[in-house]
PDB file of C-alpha atoms in Angstrom:
ATOM      1  CA  UNK A  26     132.246  29.821  87.677  1.00  0.00           C
ATOM      2  CA  UNK A  27     132.704  33.563  88.348  1.00  0.00           C
ATOM      3  CA  UNK A  28     132.568  35.196  91.782  1.00  0.00           C
ATOM      4  CA  UNK A  29     129.251  36.907  90.903  1.00  0.00           C
ATOM      5  CA  UNK A  30     127.697  33.605  89.835  1.00  0.00           C
ATOM      6  CA  UNK A  31     128.886  31.950  93.051  1.00  0.00           C
ATOM      7  CA  UNK A  32     127.494  34.824  95.143  1.00  0.00           C
ATOM      8  CA  UNK A  33     124.111  34.691  93.404  1.00  0.00           C
ATOM      9  CA  UNK A  34     123.952  30.888  93.702  1.00  0.00           C
ATOM     10  CA  UNK A  35     124.866  31.126  97.404  1.00  0.00           C
ATOM     11  CA  UNK A  36     122.188  33.733  98.052  1.00  0.00           C
ATOM     12  CA  UNK A  37     119.573  31.632  96.237  1.00  0.00           C
ATOM     13  CA  UNK A  38     120.510  28.544  98.253  1.00  0.00           C
ATOM     14  CA  UNK A  39     120.280  30.515 101.508  1.00  0.00           C
ATOM     15  CA  UNK A  40     116.875  31.935 100.569  1.00  0.00           C
ATOM     16  CA  UNK A  41     115.633  28.464  99.568  1.00  0.00           C
ATOM     17  CA  UNK A  42     116.815  27.039 102.893  1.00  0.00           C
ATOM     18  CA  UNK A  43     114.942  29.757 104.800  1.00  0.00           C
ATOM     19  CA  UNK A  44     111.765  29.150 102.806  1.00  0.00           C
ATOM     20  CA  UNK A  45     112.013  25.377 103.349  1.00  0.00           C
ATOM     21  CA  UNK A  46     112.152  25.839 107.108  1.00  0.00           C
ATOM     22  CA  UNK A  47     108.957  27.868 106.974  1.00  0.00           C
ATOM     23  CA  UNK A  48     107.952  31.027 108.703  1.00  0.00           C
ATOM     24  CA  UNK A  49     108.472  31.334 112.397  1.00  0.00           C
ATOM     25  CA  UNK A  50     105.442  32.460 114.372  1.00  0.00           C
ATOM     26  CA  UNK A  51     105.585  36.128 115.175  1.00  0.00           C
ATOM     27  CA  UNK A  52     104.766  37.174 118.685  1.00  0.00           C
ATOM     28  CA  UNK A  53     102.589  40.233 118.693  1.00  0.00           C
ATOM     29  CA  UNK A  54     103.731  42.943 120.995  1.00  0.00           C
ATOM     30  CA  UNK A  55     101.002  43.948 123.415  1.00  0.00           C
ATOM     31  CA  UNK A  56      99.201  46.934 122.002  1.00  0.00           C
ATOM     32  CA  UNK A  57      98.168  49.522 124.505  1.00  0.00           C
ATOM     33  CA  UNK A  58      95.066  51.505 123.701  1.00  0.00           C
ATOM     34  CA  UNK A  59      95.297  55.262 123.790  1.00  0.00           C
ATOM     35  CA  UNK A  60      93.701  56.171 127.113  1.00  0.00           C
ATOM     36  CA  UNK A  61      90.871  58.668 127.373  1.00  0.00           C
ATOM     37  CA  UNK A  62      89.143  60.533 124.584  1.00  0.00           C
ATOM     38  CA  UNK A  63      91.063  60.831 121.319  1.00  0.00           C
ATOM     39  CA  UNK A  64      90.547  61.213 117.577  1.00  0.00           C
ATOM     40  CA  UNK A  65      92.867  60.876 114.597  1.00  0.00           C
ATOM     41  CA  UNK A  66      91.751  63.698 112.310  1.00  0.00           C
ATOM     42  CA  UNK A  67      92.483  64.189 108.605  1.00  0.00           C
ATOM     43  CA  UNK A  68      91.671  67.050 106.262  1.00  0.00           C
ATOM     44  CA  UNK A  69      92.038  66.694 102.481  1.00  0.00           C
ATOM     45  CA  UNK A  70      91.797  69.875 100.442  1.00  0.00           C
ATOM     46  CA  UNK A  71      90.521  69.582  96.885  1.00  0.00           C
ATOM     47  CA  UNK A  72      89.757  66.317  95.168  1.00  0.00           C
ATOM     48  CA  UNK A  73      90.410  63.362  97.488  1.00  0.00           C
ATOM     49  CA  UNK A  74      92.929  62.099  94.933  1.00  0.00           C
ATOM     50  CA  UNK A  75      94.928  65.339  95.199  1.00  0.00           C
ATOM     51  CA  UNK A  76      97.101  64.065  98.006  1.00  0.00           C
ATOM     52  CA  UNK A  77      96.920  67.359  99.920  1.00  0.00           C
ATOM     53  CA  UNK A  78      96.062  65.666 103.215  1.00  0.00           C
ATOM     54  CA  UNK A  79      96.980  66.790 106.711  1.00  0.00           C
ATOM     55  CA  UNK A  80      96.404  64.771 109.831  1.00  0.00           C
ATOM     56  CA  UNK A  81      96.900  64.895 113.567  1.00  0.00           C
ATOM     57  CA  UNK A  82      96.080  62.985 116.712  1.00  0.00           C
ATOM     58  CA  UNK A  83      93.830  64.986 119.024  1.00  0.00           C
ATOM     59  CA  UNK A  84      94.107  63.881 122.644  1.00  0.00           C
ATOM     60  CA  UNK A  85      91.648  65.308 125.139  1.00  0.00           C
ATOM     61  CA  UNK A  86      92.859  64.019 128.514  1.00  0.00           C
ATOM     62  CA  UNK A  87      94.649  66.516 128.712  1.00  0.00           C
ATOM     63  CA  UNK A  88      94.087  68.438 125.444  1.00  0.00           C
ATOM     64  CA  UNK A  89      97.093  68.174 123.116  1.00  0.00           C
ATOM     65  CA  UNK A  90      98.286  67.314 119.616  1.00  0.00           C
ATOM     66  CA  UNK A  91      96.212  69.951 117.826  1.00  0.00           C
ATOM     67  CA  UNK A  92      96.705  73.723 117.485  1.00  0.00           C
ATOM     68  CA  UNK A  93      93.296  74.372 119.070  1.00  0.00           C
ATOM     69  CA  UNK A  94      93.126  71.225 121.210  1.00  0.00           C
ATOM     70  CA  UNK A  95      91.470  72.766 124.283  1.00  0.00           C
ATOM     71  CA  UNK A  96      88.677  74.339 122.237  1.00  0.00           C
ATOM     72  CA  UNK A  97      88.166  71.241 120.062  1.00  0.00           C
ATOM     73  CA  UNK A  98      87.996  68.979 123.125  1.00  0.00           C
ATOM     74  CA  UNK A  99      85.534  71.308 124.835  1.00  0.00           C
ATOM     75  CA  UNK A 100      83.282  71.314 121.754  1.00  0.00           C
ATOM     76  CA  UNK A 101      83.478  67.521 121.514  1.00  0.00           C
ATOM     77  CA  UNK A 102      82.703  67.089 125.228  1.00  0.00           C
ATOM     78  CA  UNK A 103      79.545  69.155 124.780  1.00  0.00           C
ATOM     79  CA  UNK A 104      78.256  66.656 122.174  1.00  0.00           C
ATOM     80  CA  UNK A 105      79.730  63.471 123.721  1.00  0.00           C
ATOM     81  CA  UNK A 106      82.184  63.121 120.812  1.00  0.00           C
ATOM     82  CA  UNK A 107      79.499  63.183 118.090  1.00  0.00           C
ATOM     83  CA  UNK A 108      80.940  65.616 115.534  1.00  0.00           C
ATOM     84  CA  UNK A 109      77.678  65.742 113.578  1.00  0.00           C
ATOM     85  CA  UNK A 110      75.956  67.275 116.627  1.00  0.00           C
ATOM     86  CA  UNK A 111      78.303  70.276 116.946  1.00  0.00           C
ATOM     87  CA  UNK A 112      76.055  73.343 116.668  1.00  0.00           C
ATOM     88  CA  UNK A 113      76.394  75.481 113.562  1.00  0.00           C
ATOM     89  CA  UNK A 114      78.423  78.638 114.073  1.00  0.00           C
ATOM     90  CA  UNK A 115      75.833  81.432 114.245  1.00  0.00           C
ATOM     91  CA  UNK A 116      78.039  84.118 112.708  1.00  0.00           C
ATOM     92  CA  UNK A 117      79.280  82.150 109.672  1.00  0.00           C
ATOM     93  CA  UNK A 118      78.642  83.636 106.238  1.00  0.00           C
ATOM     94  CA  UNK A 119      80.196  81.400 103.600  1.00  0.00           C
ATOM     95  CA  UNK A 120      80.616  82.007  99.869  1.00  0.00           C
ATOM     96  CA  UNK A 121      78.873  79.719  97.430  1.00  0.00           C
ATOM     97  CA  UNK A 122      82.160  78.545  95.953  1.00  0.00           C
ATOM     98  CA  UNK A 123      82.793  74.858  95.424  1.00  0.00           C
ATOM     99  CA  UNK A 124      86.270  74.036  96.734  1.00  0.00           C
ATOM    100  CA  UNK A 125      85.745  70.637  98.391  1.00  0.00           C
ATOM    101  CA  UNK A 126      87.308  69.689 101.700  1.00  0.00           C
ATOM    102  CA  UNK A 127      87.023  66.102 102.909  1.00  0.00           C
ATOM    103  CA  UNK A 128      87.515  65.248 106.563  1.00  0.00           C
ATOM    104  CA  UNK A 129      87.633  62.085 108.615  1.00  0.00           C
ATOM    105  CA  UNK A 130      87.864  61.271 112.297  1.00  0.00           C
ATOM    106  CA  UNK A 131      88.535  57.910 113.886  1.00  0.00           C
ATOM    107  CA  UNK A 132      89.069  57.168 117.525  1.00  0.00           C
ATOM    108  CA  UNK A 133      87.326  56.681 120.831  1.00  0.00           C
ATOM    109  CA  UNK A 134      85.159  58.855 123.029  1.00  0.00           C
ATOM    110  CA  UNK A 135      83.882  57.741 126.448  1.00  0.00           C
ATOM    111  CA  UNK A 136      84.619  54.141 125.527  1.00  0.00           C
ATOM    112  CA  UNK A 137      82.731  54.317 122.212  1.00  0.00           C
ATOM    113  CA  UNK A 138      84.300  53.988 118.795  1.00  0.00           C
ATOM    114  CA  UNK A 139      84.075  57.146 116.671  1.00  0.00           C
ATOM    115  CA  UNK A 140      84.113  57.130 112.865  1.00  0.00           C
ATOM    116  CA  UNK A 141      83.182  60.258 110.961  1.00  0.00           C
ATOM    117  CA  UNK A 142      83.716  61.269 107.361  1.00  0.00           C
ATOM    118  CA  UNK A 143      82.251  63.995 105.226  1.00  0.00           C
ATOM    119  CA  UNK A 144      82.998  66.275 102.282  1.00  0.00           C
ATOM    120  CA  UNK A 145      82.140  69.953 102.739  1.00  0.00           C
ATOM    121  CA  UNK A 146      81.598  72.435  99.891  1.00  0.00           C
ATOM    122  CA  UNK A 147      84.497  74.597 101.096  1.00  0.00           C
ATOM    123  CA  UNK A 148      86.643  75.310 104.155  1.00  0.00           C
ATOM    124  CA  UNK A 149      84.261  78.031 105.392  1.00  0.00           C
ATOM    125  CA  UNK A 150      81.384  75.552 105.594  1.00  0.00           C
ATOM    126  CA  UNK A 151      83.710  73.066 107.302  1.00  0.00           C
ATOM    127  CA  UNK A 152      84.608  75.640 110.000  1.00  0.00           C
ATOM    128  CA  UNK A 153      80.969  76.680 110.421  1.00  0.00           C
ATOM    129  CA  UNK A 154      79.804  73.106 110.971  1.00  0.00           C
ATOM    130  CA  UNK A 155      82.718  71.557 112.892  1.00  0.00           C
ATOM    131  CA  UNK A 156      84.207  74.646 114.545  1.00  0.00           C
ATOM    132  CA  UNK A 157      87.671  73.915 116.015  1.00  0.00           C
ATOM    133  CA  UNK A 158      87.692  70.144 115.563  1.00  0.00           C
ATOM    134  CA  UNK A 159      89.233  70.133 112.064  1.00  0.00           C
ATOM    135  CA  UNK A 160      91.172  73.402 112.454  1.00  0.00           C
ATOM    136  CA  UNK A 161      94.526  71.678 112.001  1.00  0.00           C
ATOM    137  CA  UNK A 162      96.417  74.811 110.967  1.00  0.00           C
ATOM    138  CA  UNK A 163      96.722  77.915 113.152  1.00  0.00           C
TER     139      UNK A 163
END
């Protein structure tokens, strides 16, 4: 028997012994919730299969984790975390060009679970309807 054969046989025997014993129960580490108001935001440019996705964690107590965190948190506070209620930007004039942008938000606001997802016709419409919330780049 060669050294390689002995090594493979030894490894197989060790793996079989571990499987025969069975899995040991895993103890879950206590998971602490993120305190305060927070959202994990993603923005996907183009087709959702394109893979061009950016994401960040927006924390609002105090505002951080986002290039325009203070403004985004202020806008979210005004609508109690309901992104769909953010007022339309009055001065927005957007081209009628289809360049889809898909966004999602998941998190908690004032103790309530937040889940939001939508595809906008283009980034201009996204900014007009969600203002600073999904402005992940400067």
